[in-house]
GROMACS .gro file of C-alpha atoms in nm:
model
  441
    1MET     CA    1   0.760  -6.735  -1.111
    2THR     CA    2   1.104  -6.735  -1.342
    3TYR     CA    3   1.232  -6.988  -1.509
    4PRO     CA    4   1.578  -6.938  -1.288
    5HIS     CA    5   1.318  -7.002  -0.990
    6VAL     CA    6   1.193  -7.340  -1.151
    7ALA     CA    7   1.530  -7.441  -1.198
    8LEU     CA    8   1.637  -7.362  -0.836
    9LEU     CA    9   1.307  -7.553  -0.704
   10ALA     CA   10   1.422  -7.850  -0.881
   11VAL     CA   11   1.784  -7.850  -0.750
   12ALA     CA   12   1.631  -7.816  -0.397
   13LEU     CA   13   1.389  -8.066  -0.445
   14THR     CA   14   1.616  -8.319  -0.566
   15SER     CA   15   1.836  -8.259  -0.276
   16ILE     CA   16   1.577  -8.390  -0.020
   17ALA     CA   17   1.426  -8.659  -0.217
   18ALA     CA   18   1.570  -8.939  -0.051
   19SER     CA   19   1.548  -8.772   0.299
   20PRO     CA   20   1.255  -8.905   0.557
   21VAL     CA   21   1.051  -8.604   0.642
   22GLY     CA   22   1.017  -8.572   1.029
   23ALA     CA   23   0.909  -8.890   1.161
   24GLN     CA   24   0.750  -8.977   0.823
   25THR     CA   25   0.813  -9.297   0.623
   26PRO     CA   26   1.015  -9.239   0.296
   27PRO     CA   27   0.910  -9.417  -0.004
   28ALA     CA   28   1.061  -9.789  -0.080
   29PRO     CA   29   1.263  -9.786  -0.362
   30PRO     CA   30   1.079  -9.848  -0.709
   31LEU     CA   31   1.068 -10.211  -0.814
   32PRO     CA   32   1.226 -10.303  -1.106
   33THR     CA   33   1.042 -10.221  -1.438
   34GLY     CA   34   0.811 -10.555  -1.484
   35ALA     CA   35   0.835 -10.659  -1.139
   36ILE     CA   36   0.521 -10.860  -1.024
   37VAL     CA   37   0.328 -10.784  -0.686
   38TYR     CA   38   0.064 -10.972  -0.534
   39VAL     CA   39  -0.133 -10.780  -0.270
   40HIS     CA   40  -0.345 -11.016  -0.057
   41ALA     CA   41  -0.645 -10.807   0.109
   42GLY     CA   42  -0.824 -10.909   0.402
   43HIS     CA   43  -1.135 -10.697   0.268
   44LEU     CA   44  -1.143 -10.496  -0.069
   45LEU     CA   45  -1.332 -10.209  -0.172
   46ASP     CA   46  -1.203 -10.228  -0.530
   47ARG     CA   47  -1.471 -10.003  -0.671
   48PRO     CA   48  -1.627  -9.764  -0.447
   49GLY     CA   49  -2.008  -9.779  -0.462
   50GLN     CA   50  -2.031 -10.128  -0.510
   51ALA     CA   51  -2.005 -10.398  -0.246
   52MET     CA   52  -1.721 -10.457  -0.062
   53ARG     CA   53  -1.536 -10.787  -0.157
   54GLY     CA   54  -1.381 -11.044   0.091
   55PRO     CA   55  -1.051 -11.202   0.082
   56SER     CA   56  -0.889 -11.101  -0.238
   57THR     CA   57  -0.571 -11.073  -0.440
   58VAL     CA   58  -0.468 -10.763  -0.654
   59VAL     CA   59  -0.197 -10.842  -0.890
   60LEU     CA   60   0.028 -10.539  -1.001
   61ARG     CA   61   0.329 -10.527  -1.263
   62GLY     CA   62   0.492 -10.169  -1.374
   63GLY     CA   63   0.275  -9.970  -1.114
   64LYS     CA   64  -0.055 -10.078  -1.268
   65VAL     CA   65  -0.320 -10.299  -1.159
   66VAL     CA   66  -0.312 -10.638  -1.367
   67SER     CA   67  -0.587 -10.818  -1.200
   68VAL     CA   68  -0.824 -10.838  -0.929
   69LEU     CA   69  -0.882 -11.192  -0.790
   70ASP     CA   70  -1.128 -11.361  -0.515
   71GLY     CA   71  -0.929 -11.545  -0.235
   72PHE     CA   72  -0.545 -11.531  -0.157
   73ALA     CA   73  -0.410 -11.627  -0.500
   74PRO     CA   74  -0.050 -11.792  -0.397
   75ALA     CA   75   0.206 -11.558  -0.549
   76PRO     CA   76   0.507 -11.681  -0.790
   77ALA     CA   77   0.829 -11.746  -0.618
   78SER     CA   78   0.970 -11.451  -0.863
   79ALA     CA   79   0.681 -11.197  -0.725
   80THR     CA   80   0.665 -10.992  -0.437
   81LEU     CA   81   0.409 -11.011  -0.174
   82ILE     CA   82   0.241 -10.788   0.026
   83ASP     CA   83   0.029 -10.899   0.321
   84LEU     CA   84  -0.250 -10.704   0.423
   85LYS     CA   85  -0.498 -11.012   0.523
   86ASP     CA   86  -0.587 -10.824   0.824
   87ARG     CA   87  -0.686 -10.510   0.670
   88TYR     CA   88  -0.924 -10.308   0.442
   89VAL     CA   89  -0.772 -10.189   0.120
   90LEU     CA   90  -0.925  -9.956  -0.080
   91PRO     CA   91  -0.796  -9.714  -0.392
   92GLY     CA   92  -0.605  -9.421  -0.294
   93LEU     CA   93  -0.786  -9.117  -0.184
   94ILE     CA   94  -0.849  -8.818  -0.394
   95ASP     CA   95  -0.803  -8.458  -0.229
   96ALA     CA   96  -0.997  -8.208  -0.497
   97HIS     CA   97  -0.903  -7.918  -0.331
   98VAL     CA   98  -0.591  -7.844  -0.162
   99HIS     CA   99  -0.329  -7.546  -0.102
  100LEU     CA  100   0.013  -7.732  -0.086
  101SER     CA  101   0.235  -7.414  -0.052
  102SER     CA  102   0.136  -7.340   0.316
  103ASP     CA  103   0.013  -7.487   0.643
  104ARG     CA  104   0.006  -7.128   0.786
  105ALA     CA  105  -0.290  -6.911   0.777
  106GLY     CA  106  -0.403  -6.554   0.906
  107GLN     CA  107  -0.124  -6.333   1.067
  108GLU     CA  108   0.140  -6.611   1.067
  109GLY     CA  109   0.085  -6.677   0.675
  110LEU     CA  110   0.088  -6.300   0.607
  111LEU     CA  111   0.425  -6.240   0.795
  112ALA     CA  112   0.571  -6.562   0.632
  113GLY     CA  113   0.509  -6.391   0.272
  114PHE     CA  114   0.706  -6.114   0.371
  115THR     CA  115   1.007  -6.276   0.597
  116GLU     CA  116   1.045  -6.613   0.413
  117SER     CA  117   1.192  -6.693   0.026
  118ARG     CA  118   1.010  -6.823  -0.244
  119GLN     CA  119   1.292  -7.106  -0.224
  120LEU     CA  120   1.196  -7.185   0.135
  121GLY     CA  121   0.807  -7.182   0.019
  122ALA     CA  122   0.911  -7.450  -0.236
  123PHE     CA  123   1.008  -7.675   0.047
  124GLU     CA  124   0.706  -7.655   0.249
  125ALA     CA  125   0.503  -7.746  -0.046
  126TYR     CA  126   0.721  -8.038  -0.080
  127TRP     CA  127   0.675  -8.107   0.331
  128ASN     CA  128   0.278  -8.048   0.281
  129ALA     CA  129   0.277  -8.319   0.013
  130GLN     CA  130   0.471  -8.579   0.205
  131LYS     CA  131   0.207  -8.512   0.485
  132THR     CA  132  -0.091  -8.566   0.251
  133ILE     CA  133   0.020  -8.895   0.063
  134GLN     CA  134   0.105  -9.032   0.429
  135ALA     CA  135  -0.256  -8.978   0.529
  136GLY     CA  136  -0.368  -9.187   0.239
  137PHE     CA  137  -0.431  -8.911  -0.031
  138THR     CA  138  -0.237  -9.022  -0.363
  139THR     CA  139  -0.384  -8.751  -0.595
  140VAL     CA  140  -0.458  -8.389  -0.533
  141ARG     CA  141  -0.586  -8.081  -0.695
  142ASN     CA  142  -0.411  -7.755  -0.591
  143LEU     CA  143  -0.593  -7.481  -0.622
  144GLY     CA  144  -0.398  -7.206  -0.624
  145ASP     CA  145  -0.033  -7.073  -0.487
  146ASP     CA  146   0.269  -6.857  -0.628
  147GLY     CA  147   0.366  -7.120  -0.876
  148ALA     CA  148   0.572  -7.355  -0.643
  149THR     CA  149   0.346  -7.668  -0.660
  150LEU     CA  150   0.354  -7.651  -1.057
  151ALA     CA  151   0.721  -7.711  -1.019
  152LEU     CA  152   0.676  -7.992  -0.773
  153ARG     CA  153   0.396  -8.135  -0.972
  154GLU     CA  154   0.673  -8.163  -1.239
  155ALA     CA  155   0.926  -8.314  -1.016
  156ILE     CA  156   0.715  -8.567  -0.888
  157ALA     CA  157   0.616  -8.679  -1.248
  158ARG     CA  158   0.955  -8.702  -1.348
  159GLY     CA  159   1.037  -8.952  -1.046
  160TRP     CA  160   1.266  -8.674  -0.910
  161VAL     CA  161   1.099  -8.677  -0.574
  162GLY     CA  162   0.791  -8.881  -0.425
  163GLY     CA  163   0.476  -8.739  -0.337
  164PRO     CA  164   0.059  -8.749  -0.457
  165ARG     CA  165  -0.003  -8.686  -0.827
  166ILE     CA  166  -0.097  -8.320  -0.858
  167ILE     CA  167  -0.357  -8.162  -1.059
  168ASP     CA  168  -0.243  -7.776  -1.050
  169ALA     CA  169  -0.422  -7.475  -1.093
  170GLY     CA  170  -0.115  -7.237  -1.122
  171ARG     CA  171  -0.238  -6.900  -0.951
  172SER     CA  172  -0.608  -6.836  -0.885
  173ILE     CA  173  -0.806  -6.551  -1.067
  174SER     CA  174  -1.035  -6.266  -0.923
  175THR     CA  175  -1.123  -5.925  -1.003
  176THR     CA  176  -0.901  -5.639  -0.842
  177SER     CA  177  -0.998  -5.630  -0.475
  178GLY     CA  178  -1.177  -5.973  -0.514
  179HIS     CA  179  -1.067  -6.277  -0.307
  180MET     CA  180  -0.748  -6.368  -0.493
  181ASP     CA  181  -0.611  -6.012  -0.482
  182ALA     CA  182  -0.296  -6.074  -0.250
  183ARG     CA  183  -0.270  -5.681  -0.204
  184LEU     CA  184  -0.564  -5.644   0.031
  185GLY     CA  185  -0.492  -5.517   0.362
  186LEU     CA  186  -0.152  -5.374   0.263
  187ASN     CA  187  -0.024  -5.009   0.234
  188ASP     CA  188   0.017  -4.883  -0.105
  189ASP     CA  189   0.403  -4.859  -0.112
  190ILE     CA  190   0.405  -5.218  -0.027
  191ALA     CA  191   0.106  -5.344  -0.234
  192GLU     CA  192   0.216  -5.187  -0.566
  193VAL     CA  193   0.525  -5.463  -0.551
  194ILE     CA  194   0.315  -5.773  -0.497
  195PRO     CA  195   0.257  -5.960  -0.816
  196HIS     CA  196  -0.106  -5.947  -0.943
  197ASP     CA  197  -0.111  -6.041  -1.299
  198ASN     CA  198  -0.371  -6.297  -1.186
  199LEU     CA  199  -0.638  -6.005  -1.153
  200CYS     CA  200  -0.873  -5.906  -1.435
  201ASP     CA  201  -1.162  -5.635  -1.491
  202GLY     CA  202  -1.343  -5.685  -1.806
  203PRO     CA  203  -1.380  -5.968  -2.019
  204ASP     CA  204  -1.081  -5.893  -2.232
  205GLU     CA  205  -0.848  -5.878  -1.933
  206CYS     CA  206  -0.997  -6.208  -1.806
  207ARG     CA  207  -0.943  -6.408  -2.130
  208LYS     CA  208  -0.584  -6.292  -2.108
  209ALA     CA  209  -0.559  -6.382  -1.707
  210VAL     CA  210  -0.661  -6.766  -1.812
  211ARG     CA  211  -0.426  -6.749  -2.125
  212LEU     CA  212  -0.160  -6.641  -1.850
  213GLN     CA  213  -0.204  -6.934  -1.684
  214ILE     CA  214  -0.239  -7.177  -1.947
  215GLY     CA  215   0.060  -7.053  -2.080
  216ARG     CA  216   0.235  -7.176  -1.734
  217GLY     CA  217   0.134  -7.530  -1.800
  218VAL     CA  218  -0.176  -7.528  -1.542
  219ASP     CA  219  -0.387  -7.857  -1.568
  220VAL     CA  220  -0.731  -7.664  -1.419
  221ILE     CA  221  -0.827  -7.308  -1.372
  222LYS     CA  222  -0.950  -7.167  -1.056
  223ILE     CA  223  -1.151  -6.850  -1.018
  224ALA     CA  224  -1.364  -6.651  -0.719
  225THR     CA  225  -1.690  -6.511  -0.838
  226THR     CA  226  -1.745  -6.400  -0.455
  227GLY     CA  227  -1.542  -6.269  -0.157
  228GLY     CA  228  -1.378  -6.528   0.054
  229VAL     CA  229  -1.338  -6.577   0.436
  230ASN     CA  230  -0.988  -6.501   0.465
  231SER     CA  231  -1.011  -6.209   0.222
  232ARG     CA  232  -0.872  -5.910   0.418
  233ILE     CA  233  -1.151  -5.675   0.312
  234GLY     CA  234  -1.455  -5.621   0.466
  235ALA     CA  235  -1.661  -5.659   0.132
  236GLY     CA  236  -1.890  -5.973   0.206
  237LEU     CA  237  -1.930  -6.301   0.071
  238GLY     CA  238  -2.157  -6.200  -0.214
  239LYS     CA  239  -2.095  -6.169  -0.595
  240GLN     CA  240  -1.788  -5.986  -0.728
  241MET     CA  241  -1.770  -6.076  -1.083
  242PHE     CA  242  -1.990  -5.956  -1.341
  243ASP     CA  243  -2.150  -6.224  -1.590
  244ASP     CA  244  -1.946  -6.112  -1.873
  245GLU     CA  245  -1.637  -6.176  -1.671
  246VAL     CA  246  -1.721  -6.517  -1.587
  247ARG     CA  247  -1.826  -6.623  -1.890
  248ALA     CA  248  -1.518  -6.523  -2.074
  249ILE     CA  249  -1.295  -6.688  -1.808
  250VAL     CA  250  -1.519  -7.013  -1.852
  251ASP     CA  251  -1.541  -6.988  -2.247
  252THR     CA  252  -1.157  -6.933  -2.267
  253ALA     CA  253  -1.064  -7.244  -2.008
  254HIS     CA  254  -1.303  -7.495  -2.176
  255LEU     CA  255  -1.131  -7.335  -2.547
  256TYR     CA  256  -0.803  -7.479  -2.402
  257GLY     CA  257  -0.933  -7.795  -2.248
  258LYS     CA  258  -0.921  -7.684  -1.921
  259LYS     CA  259  -1.206  -7.726  -1.635
  260VAL     CA  260  -1.277  -7.421  -1.414
  261ALA     CA  261  -1.316  -7.457  -1.031
  262VAL     CA  262  -1.500  -7.171  -0.883
  263HIS     CA  263  -1.433  -7.047  -0.516
  264ALA     CA  264  -1.791  -6.919  -0.436
  265HIS     CA  265  -1.962  -6.852  -0.088
  266GLY     CA  266  -2.295  -6.665  -0.210
  267ALA     CA  267  -2.599  -6.821  -0.370
  268ASP     CA  268  -2.558  -6.527  -0.640
  269GLY     CA  269  -2.184  -6.588  -0.713
  270ILE     CA  270  -2.275  -6.973  -0.720
  271ILE     CA  271  -2.555  -6.911  -0.969
  272LEU     CA  272  -2.362  -6.662  -1.161
  273ALA     CA  273  -2.097  -6.944  -1.209
  274LEU     CA  274  -2.309  -7.239  -1.296
  275ARG     CA  275  -2.485  -7.021  -1.545
  276ALA     CA  276  -2.160  -6.966  -1.721
  277GLY     CA  277  -2.041  -7.348  -1.736
  278ALA     CA  278  -1.838  -7.372  -1.434
  279ASP     CA  279  -1.716  -7.751  -1.360
  280SER     CA  280  -1.738  -7.748  -0.964
  281ILE     CA  281  -1.826  -7.505  -0.706
  282GLU     CA  282  -1.601  -7.486  -0.417
  283HIS     CA  283  -1.752  -7.408  -0.047
  284GLY     CA  284  -2.096  -7.318  -0.180
  285THR     CA  285  -2.184  -7.195   0.168
  286LEU     CA  286  -2.511  -7.037   0.083
  287MET     CA  287  -2.639  -7.285  -0.184
  288ASP     CA  288  -3.024  -7.211  -0.230
  289ASP     CA  289  -3.282  -7.393  -0.447
  290GLU     CA  290  -3.212  -7.216  -0.779
  291ALA     CA  291  -2.830  -7.301  -0.740
  292ILE     CA  292  -2.927  -7.673  -0.658
  293ALA     CA  293  -3.138  -7.690  -0.986
  294LEU     CA  294  -2.841  -7.546  -1.207
  295PHE     CA  295  -2.613  -7.815  -1.050
  296LYS     CA  296  -2.846  -8.084  -1.149
  297ARG     CA  297  -2.908  -7.929  -1.471
  298THR     CA  298  -2.537  -7.882  -1.551
  299GLY     CA  299  -2.376  -8.165  -1.401
  300ALA     CA  300  -2.112  -7.966  -1.211
  301TYR     CA  301  -1.963  -8.092  -0.874
  302TYR     CA  302  -2.001  -7.963  -0.537
  303VAL     CA  303  -1.675  -7.947  -0.297
  304SER     CA  304  -1.802  -7.850   0.019
  305THR     CA  305  -1.456  -7.822   0.184
  306LEU     CA  306  -1.614  -7.852   0.547
  307SER     CA  307  -1.306  -7.905   0.744
  308THR     CA  308  -1.174  -7.598   0.708
  309VAL     CA  309  -1.335  -7.505   1.044
  310ASN     CA  310  -1.087  -7.765   1.214
  311GLY     CA  311  -0.837  -7.535   1.080
  312TYR     CA  312  -0.992  -7.220   1.214
  313LEU     CA  313  -1.063  -7.369   1.551
  314ASP     CA  314  -0.667  -7.502   1.593
  315ARG     CA  315  -0.546  -7.148   1.531
  316ILE     CA  316  -0.787  -6.957   1.706
  317ALA     CA  317  -0.723  -7.195   2.006
  318ALA     CA  318  -0.348  -7.127   1.986
  319ASN     CA  319  -0.407  -6.775   1.941
  320PRO     CA  320  -0.741  -6.576   1.967
  321ASN     CA  321  -0.564  -6.308   1.780
  322ALA     CA  322  -0.419  -6.538   1.497
  323TYR     CA  323  -0.695  -6.358   1.228
  324PRO     CA  324  -0.756  -5.975   1.200
  325PRO     CA  325  -1.095  -5.874   1.295
  326GLU     CA  326  -1.249  -5.813   0.967
  327VAL     CA  327  -1.151  -6.197   0.887
  328ARG     CA  328  -1.238  -6.349   1.267
  329ALA     CA  329  -1.607  -6.220   1.195
  330LYS     CA  330  -1.655  -6.410   0.873
  331ILE     CA  331  -1.480  -6.715   1.030
  332ASP     CA  332  -1.738  -6.720   1.318
  333TRP     CA  333  -1.990  -6.705   1.034
  334ARG     CA  334  -1.830  -7.000   0.857
  335ILE     CA  335  -1.798  -7.211   1.150
  336SER     CA  336  -2.175  -7.148   1.232
  337ILE     CA  337  -2.303  -7.244   0.909
  338THR     CA  338  -2.093  -7.528   0.800
  339GLY     CA  339  -2.257  -7.828   0.661
  340LYS     CA  340  -2.596  -7.666   0.596
  341ALA     CA  341  -2.534  -7.663   0.206
  342LEU     CA  342  -2.409  -8.019   0.179
  343GLU     CA  343  -2.738  -8.118   0.366
  344LYS     CA  344  -2.909  -7.927   0.101
  345ALA     CA  345  -2.730  -8.081  -0.184
  346VAL     CA  346  -2.701  -8.462  -0.068
  347PRO     CA  347  -3.076  -8.535  -0.061
  348ALA     CA  348  -3.135  -8.353  -0.415
  349GLY     CA  349  -2.895  -8.565  -0.588
  350VAL     CA  350  -2.615  -8.320  -0.636
  351LYS     CA  351  -2.276  -8.443  -0.764
  352ILE     CA  352  -2.033  -8.451  -0.504
  353ALA     CA  353  -1.649  -8.450  -0.478
  354PHE     CA  354  -1.445  -8.475  -0.229
  355GLY     CA  355  -1.222  -8.151  -0.105
  356THR     CA  356  -1.061  -8.018   0.206
  357ASP     CA  357  -0.943  -7.687   0.137
  358ALA     CA  358  -0.603  -7.821   0.313
  359GLY     CA  359  -0.379  -7.519   0.390
  360VAL     CA  360  -0.697  -7.340   0.562
  361SER     CA  361  -0.734  -7.688   0.714
  362LYS     CA  362  -0.431  -7.875   0.813
  363HIS     CA  363  -0.236  -8.103   0.592
  364GLY     CA  364  -0.225  -8.453   0.677
  365ARG     CA  365  -0.554  -8.418   0.860
  366ASN     CA  366  -0.746  -8.439   0.516
  367ALA     CA  367  -0.945  -8.749   0.653
  368ASP     CA  368  -1.125  -8.517   0.872
  369GLU     CA  369  -1.344  -8.440   0.610
  370PHE     CA  370  -1.506  -8.789   0.598
  371GLU     CA  371  -1.610  -8.729   0.958
  372LEU     CA  372  -1.813  -8.403   0.863
  373MET     CA  373  -1.949  -8.535   0.562
  374VAL     CA  374  -2.121  -8.820   0.725
  375LYS     CA  375  -2.210  -8.574   1.019
  376HIS     CA  376  -2.376  -8.347   0.758
  377GLY     CA  377  -2.596  -8.601   0.557
  378MET     CA  378  -2.386  -8.853   0.374
  379THR     CA  379  -2.326  -9.224   0.425
  380PRO     CA  380  -1.971  -9.344   0.473
  381ALA     CA  381  -2.027  -9.515   0.147
  382GLN     CA  382  -2.143  -9.182  -0.051
  383ALA     CA  383  -1.830  -8.997   0.128
  384ILE     CA  384  -1.577  -9.271  -0.019
  385VAL     CA  385  -1.726  -9.251  -0.334
  386ALA     CA  386  -1.661  -8.888  -0.345
  387ALA     CA  387  -1.313  -8.929  -0.251
  388THR     CA  388  -1.248  -9.177  -0.515
  389VAL     CA  389  -1.500  -9.218  -0.812
  390ASN     CA  390  -1.626  -8.881  -0.832
  391ALA     CA  391  -1.306  -8.689  -0.727
  392ALA     CA  392  -1.120  -8.884  -1.013
  393ASP     CA  393  -1.413  -8.778  -1.252
  394LEU     CA  394  -1.412  -8.433  -1.177
  395LEU     CA  395  -1.019  -8.443  -1.208
  396GLY     CA  396  -1.042  -8.576  -1.541
  397VAL     CA  397  -0.820  -8.875  -1.450
  398ALA     CA  398  -1.123  -9.149  -1.414
  399GLY     CA  399  -0.934  -9.366  -1.666
  400ASP     CA  400  -0.624  -9.374  -1.450
  401VAL     CA  401  -0.740  -9.379  -1.066
  402GLY     CA  402  -1.070  -9.395  -0.846
  403SER     CA  403  -1.087  -9.754  -0.858
  404ILE     CA  404  -0.889 -10.074  -0.832
  405GLU     CA  405  -0.930 -10.210  -1.205
  406PRO     CA  406  -0.691 -10.392  -1.452
  407GLY     CA  407  -0.492 -10.112  -1.643
  408LYS     CA  408  -0.522  -9.832  -1.352
  409SER     CA  409  -0.281  -9.702  -1.173
  410ALA     CA  410  -0.160  -9.910  -0.857
  411ASP     CA  411  -0.276  -9.664  -0.604
  412LEU     CA  412  -0.406  -9.874  -0.281
  413ILE     CA  413  -0.432  -9.765   0.076
  414ALA     CA  414  -0.546  -9.993   0.376
  415VAL     CA  415  -0.676  -9.941   0.713
  416ALA     CA  416  -0.761 -10.162   1.020
  417GLY     CA  417  -1.127 -10.119   1.069
  418ASP     CA  418  -1.440 -10.119   0.839
  419PRO     CA  419  -1.440  -9.775   0.653
  420LEU     CA  420  -1.811  -9.853   0.543
  421ALA     CA  421  -1.892  -9.896   0.916
  422ASP     CA  422  -1.728  -9.616   1.072
  423VAL     CA  423  -1.577  -9.361   0.823
  424ARG     CA  424  -1.322  -9.261   1.079
  425ALA     CA  425  -1.105  -9.566   1.005
  426LEU     CA  426  -0.952  -9.360   0.731
  427LYS     CA  427  -0.793  -9.120   0.964
  428ARG     CA  428  -0.556  -9.395   1.050
  429VAL     CA  429  -0.413  -9.539   0.733
  430SER     CA  430  -0.157  -9.785   0.782
  431PHE     CA  431  -0.049  -9.863   0.445
  432VAL     CA  432   0.016  -9.642   0.115
  433MET     CA  433   0.095  -9.712  -0.224
  434ARG     CA  434   0.099  -9.483  -0.534
  435ALA     CA  435   0.195  -9.607  -0.878
  436GLY     CA  436   0.357  -9.945  -0.725
  437VAL     CA  437   0.568  -9.735  -0.471
  438VAL     CA  438   0.505  -9.782  -0.125
  439TYR     CA  439   0.491  -9.484   0.090
  440LYS     CA  440   0.377  -9.605   0.412
  441GLN     CA  441   0.377  -9.970   0.568
   0.00000   0.00000   0.00000
């Protein structure tokens, strides 16, 4: 993305910052610096993984948590009181795998890439960010797009627009004809003008590809060691990188203090990435015993992205020809096998972080993932830990989010039912606050 494009995006997003998005609730005006807020919670899961508290008071100031008290402490006359006495209050949720730039896929997404401007794409990223925060996800890790979300990350951080906190990967890296090669399935005349500086062949090119994303200001590096379900090529879902290429990427990213998230379906690509020191495996569909042993040894996180199947099913129901035949065959396979790897990983003690692959699944329906995680072997409590404490650790933001504790960001959500009894309660979030700003009430 060129600097003029970034400037244009900033102007565009600023112009819509104060406008409600569809039927969504625009964020409330920030309270004055130093303003004190008392939140009365009927039930409080302040530290997921520990016991739920009963009636509690969370005291906030300047967008941070000051204290957590038992009972409904009376608010001073100078404080703002938020009454959630009939609700269950939790930390803001974290989705560790989204693609904010689009909510379209298959043939529709391909056509949009040729007929719609990047400027419109920037608005779409903003639109999807609003769906996400309205669903209670106050932090996301955006794992690859054309660069629009990097600018959106900055606009949100500067307070120009509202939205979730974004950890961004810039453009995802793969080899030529790998999963992130946007030229796949296009004729040569068109393919030659499609940007492909995210591709690398050989360790030297792969080091350069990482450094290019670092220079663009990314927070994390995303790579693909295997083929992908949505790749427009019938090359399977096995390994598509050599050992020296993956090691060059991981070592270079770690040299710059950046974690590496790895798209991998086949066991060979999972093992390759974990041996090289990857920090997380995304999808991990064909995880085997060797891969599980490596997860345990390295401490890497598994991000299972089960709810992609919901996106596939919705689009196919609306249009049986939504995907080309070589992609549809892989989608049918993915639907049939989804959840099997998680069923192996959970009892083995692999660390799990919550991620949806929203953009393949639908933005705003991120909480569908909870239901599928529980269906495939997790307890509601474990699934909530994955979307709070664990995801915060994976993203490197555990000092600021993931629990409701003094000194952390005032990221809170509320639901009507007990999510520890029925995790589907998290699909109906009624209150959202991020950094002290109320987005939904």
